[in-house]
XYZ file of C-alpha atoms in Angstrom:
292
model
C 4.647 -28.907 -0.671
C 1.109 -29.021 0.711
C -0.275 -27.074 3.590
C -0.960 -28.723 6.943
C -4.527 -29.792 7.697
C -6.926 -26.962 8.682
C -10.646 -26.402 9.165
C -12.311 -24.262 6.550
C -15.167 -21.845 6.886
C -16.703 -19.652 4.207
C -19.047 -17.070 5.932
C -21.282 -14.889 3.886
C -21.411 -11.952 6.330
C -18.831 -9.880 8.142
C -20.421 -10.568 11.517
C -20.154 -14.365 10.931
C -16.461 -13.995 9.890
C -15.728 -11.881 13.033
C -17.460 -14.369 15.223
C -15.286 -17.221 13.834
C -12.122 -15.272 14.289
C -13.112 -14.388 17.843
C -13.995 -18.021 18.585
C -10.738 -19.500 17.351
C -8.375 -16.709 18.281
C -4.830 -16.984 17.167
C -5.510 -20.433 15.536
C -7.553 -18.707 12.863
C -6.342 -16.770 9.815
C -8.633 -14.836 7.296
C -8.199 -15.748 3.640
C -8.506 -13.015 1.098
C -7.009 -13.379 -2.420
C -4.445 -15.890 -1.061
C -1.606 -14.657 -3.161
C 0.561 -14.341 -0.055
C -1.113 -16.655 2.448
C -1.297 -19.827 0.289
C 2.420 -19.959 -0.536
C 3.172 -19.383 3.183
C 0.898 -22.334 4.002
C 2.445 -24.577 1.312
C 5.900 -23.886 2.711
C 4.463 -24.510 6.150
C 5.801 -21.224 7.457
C 2.340 -20.774 9.044
C 0.182 -23.534 10.511
C -3.319 -22.063 11.304
C -5.861 -24.563 12.481
C -8.684 -22.596 10.864
C -9.018 -20.577 7.692
C -11.905 -18.119 7.346
C -12.486 -17.506 3.710
C -13.703 -13.919 3.037
C -14.497 -14.289 -0.674
C -18.356 -14.871 -0.259
C -18.803 -11.732 1.754
C -20.415 -9.327 -0.719
C -20.309 -6.315 1.639
C -16.443 -6.291 1.557
C -16.560 -5.710 -2.213
C -17.272 -2.590 -4.122
C -15.758 0.766 -5.104
C -17.655 3.950 -4.388
C -17.526 7.556 -3.229
C -17.956 8.227 0.474
C -17.661 11.648 2.136
C -15.659 13.108 -0.719
C -13.177 10.252 -0.814
C -12.680 7.007 -2.770
C -13.936 4.095 -0.668
C -12.692 0.607 -1.541
C -13.873 -2.590 0.115
C -11.151 -4.882 1.516
C -12.006 -7.685 -0.887
C -11.895 -5.618 -4.120
C -9.369 -7.099 -6.451
C -6.378 -4.991 -7.398
C -7.151 -5.368 -11.109
C -10.656 -3.973 -10.504
C -9.248 -0.868 -8.965
C -6.678 -0.570 -11.806
C -9.522 -0.542 -14.339
C -12.021 1.533 -12.331
C -12.905 4.979 -13.817
C -13.740 6.164 -10.272
C -10.484 4.924 -8.786
C -8.681 6.702 -11.648
C -9.629 9.969 -9.853
C -6.862 9.036 -7.415
C -3.992 9.152 -9.904
C -1.316 7.688 -7.533
C -3.332 4.486 -7.334
C -3.643 4.277 -11.128
C 0.000 4.950 -11.632
C 1.119 2.421 -9.018
C -1.137 -0.556 -9.584
C 0.483 -1.730 -12.821
C 3.737 -2.187 -10.895
C 2.118 -4.709 -8.528
C 3.266 -8.193 -9.570
C 1.595 -9.412 -12.755
C -2.008 -9.117 -14.059
C -2.637 -12.768 -13.124
C -1.761 -11.896 -9.477
C -3.808 -8.633 -9.530
C -6.817 -10.560 -10.830
C -6.917 -12.410 -7.438
C -4.966 -10.216 -5.049
C -7.128 -7.963 -2.964
C -6.565 -4.366 -1.798
C -7.221 -5.281 1.889
C -5.084 -8.433 1.693
C -2.012 -6.540 0.453
C -2.297 -3.803 3.107
C -2.980 -6.281 5.895
C 0.029 -8.452 4.852
C 2.301 -5.363 5.080
C 5.077 -6.844 2.998
C 7.901 -4.283 3.013
C 8.358 -4.755 -0.752
C 4.619 -4.153 -1.514
C 3.662 -0.895 -3.287
C 0.196 -0.336 -1.781
C 1.257 0.376 1.861
C 3.520 3.134 0.597
C 0.684 4.583 -1.501
C -1.664 4.510 1.492
C 0.801 6.286 3.700
C 1.561 8.869 0.980
C -2.100 9.697 0.328
C -3.061 9.762 4.029
C -5.492 6.863 3.541
C -7.910 5.813 6.330
C -8.212 2.118 7.089
C -11.489 0.726 8.528
C -11.223 -2.148 11.031
C -13.942 -4.213 12.646
C -14.101 -6.825 15.356
C -16.812 -8.340 17.543
C -16.187 -5.499 20.021
C -16.668 -2.675 17.593
C -15.189 -0.631 14.795
C -12.287 1.769 14.484
C -10.544 3.885 11.819
C -6.824 4.363 11.672
C -4.550 6.453 9.449
C -2.250 4.459 7.216
C 0.850 5.715 9.163
C -0.642 4.361 12.391
C -1.713 1.074 10.809
C 1.651 -0.113 9.659
C 3.926 -1.006 12.660
C 6.895 -2.955 11.118
C 8.000 -5.912 9.144
C 4.855 -7.825 8.122
C 3.109 -6.314 11.137
C 0.091 -4.015 11.556
C -2.103 -2.534 14.282
C -4.710 -5.295 13.644
C -5.633 -6.852 16.871
C -6.436 -10.588 17.133
C -9.912 -11.203 15.741
C -9.959 -7.897 13.869
C -10.526 -7.504 10.161
C -9.556 -4.779 7.761
C -12.976 -4.251 5.990
C -12.196 -1.232 3.766
C -10.199 1.887 3.109
C -10.676 5.418 1.919
C -8.367 7.503 -0.164
C -8.936 11.219 -0.522
C -9.547 12.640 -3.982
C -6.838 15.072 -4.914
C -7.253 18.727 -4.082
C -6.564 21.448 -6.705
C -2.823 22.239 -7.202
C -1.743 18.883 -5.825
C 0.403 16.357 -7.676
C 1.574 12.723 -7.119
C 4.045 10.331 -8.611
C 5.352 6.781 -8.185
C 8.318 4.973 -9.560
C 10.226 1.817 -8.639
C 13.207 -0.255 -9.737
C 13.018 -4.100 -9.908
C 15.161 -6.712 -11.661
C 12.253 -7.446 -13.973
C 8.775 -5.917 -14.267
C 6.492 -7.712 -11.817
C 9.367 -8.701 -9.441
C 9.448 -7.231 -5.929
C 10.912 -3.755 -5.965
C 14.504 -3.319 -4.943
C 13.420 0.290 -4.047
C 10.390 2.467 -4.830
C 9.225 5.872 -4.025
C 5.868 7.658 -3.849
C 5.418 11.488 -3.573
C 2.551 13.851 -2.930
C 2.908 17.614 -3.098
C 0.469 20.428 -2.437
C 1.185 23.907 -3.748
C -0.546 27.279 -3.081
C -1.692 29.857 -5.725
C 1.826 31.297 -5.803
C 3.383 27.885 -6.443
C 4.849 27.507 -2.973
C 4.817 24.101 -1.293
C 2.386 23.957 1.611
C 2.637 20.199 2.302
C 4.481 17.156 0.946
C 4.920 13.511 1.591
C 7.654 11.142 0.403
C 7.394 7.420 1.088
C 9.772 4.593 0.155
C 9.060 1.049 -0.776
C 11.383 -1.675 0.577
C 14.107 0.268 2.424
C 13.884 -2.215 5.256
C 11.099 -3.239 7.597
C 8.299 -1.576 5.660
C 7.088 1.582 3.940
C 9.133 4.454 5.352
C 8.453 8.156 5.112
C 11.112 10.859 4.823
C 9.594 13.494 7.009
C 12.472 15.788 7.791
C 13.632 16.154 4.179
C 10.255 17.183 2.729
C 9.726 19.656 5.494
C 12.555 21.619 3.843
C 10.366 22.191 0.763
C 7.701 23.889 2.738
C 7.128 27.623 2.055
C 9.151 27.766 -1.180
C 8.476 27.104 -4.869
C 10.327 23.864 -5.265
C 12.989 24.138 -7.998
C 15.466 21.552 -9.150
C 18.026 22.440 -6.570
C 15.549 22.234 -3.700
C 14.133 18.930 -4.944
C 17.669 17.500 -5.317
C 18.572 18.578 -1.756
C 15.336 17.082 -0.361
C 15.994 13.828 -2.191
C 19.515 13.566 -0.874
C 18.563 14.207 2.685
C 15.499 11.866 2.364
C 17.701 8.985 1.193
C 20.159 9.648 3.948
C 17.380 9.628 6.591
C 16.250 6.079 5.768
C 17.077 3.011 7.857
C 18.158 0.793 4.938
C 18.992 -2.857 4.979
C 20.601 -5.019 2.267
C 20.013 -8.536 1.144
C 21.178 -10.890 -1.640
C 19.423 -8.713 -4.122
C 20.834 -5.250 -3.332
C 23.398 -3.799 -0.930
C 22.436 -0.986 1.473
C 24.620 1.475 -0.497
C 22.872 0.545 -3.781
C 19.407 0.869 -2.220
C 20.280 4.213 -0.836
C 21.480 5.372 -4.230
C 18.120 4.159 -5.757
C 16.214 5.953 -2.975
C 17.938 9.257 -3.806
C 17.384 8.969 -7.650
C 13.788 7.808 -7.321
C 13.013 10.524 -4.805
C 14.211 13.190 -7.131
C 12.213 11.739 -9.997
C 8.911 11.455 -8.150
C 9.167 14.805 -6.373
C 9.881 16.529 -9.681
C 6.988 14.917 -11.443
C 4.694 15.586 -8.467
C 5.575 19.279 -8.485
C 5.160 19.559 -12.258
C 1.704 17.953 -12.085
C 0.675 20.230 -9.162
C 1.537 23.176 -11.349
C -0.799 22.241 -14.166
C -4.263 23.752 -14.304
C -6.070 20.492 -13.679
C -3.914 19.527 -10.690
C -2.955 15.905 -10.234
């Protein structure tokens, strides 16, 4: 199928893009890598009257260090981050990105596009939540920053207001004695995950857990954190029994839905197994002298 007719604009500055989005309101959609939007248009599941192509806006590209964190422009391709030595200093990103679709998709797909699309089966929203990423938004009325947990609000939905753009994101570099891990299960490599899990653990000098995050990919409406279960790890040196107990309670805490690919019971089983694996690896990495 072919998309319905639309007007096309290719601004070269963020301000121009924001003005176009404000002018056309809900009739306009921004176009980033197009790996999600173009199929939706072709199936006519969306019928925007205006497309605002962001690909010519150079200020939305680039990877750099800002305030002790990794800053990534919204239009940076996923493959560029995967290959970046600077981005490799955030190991959870480096470990997760090869799981995102296929190299051909990552060559075009953008970091901002994936986060703004908020697909429940996408890996990057879970990584952003697990790392405590900050997302930078702009509109004609001003700019604001949101934590990843605040940004994602449900199935394919975010805190982005009409006329607002995600222009960049920052991921904190890992602190000493912290560790991360990611793993997912899919029918084939590159397919959407049936279930995935990302973990971040912070230990003190005595090896006791001072903070932890565990986030799941595709349990239902979006990336979901198991907050109560990881709280049980705090204040203790996480051993196999403690991690297993946290994984079991984390899987039980999820609001899981099933579909034609996997039943709720199977997804919950995957959540428990993956949680135990990623928490174990994250704790092991946190105990190494170099940290994550």
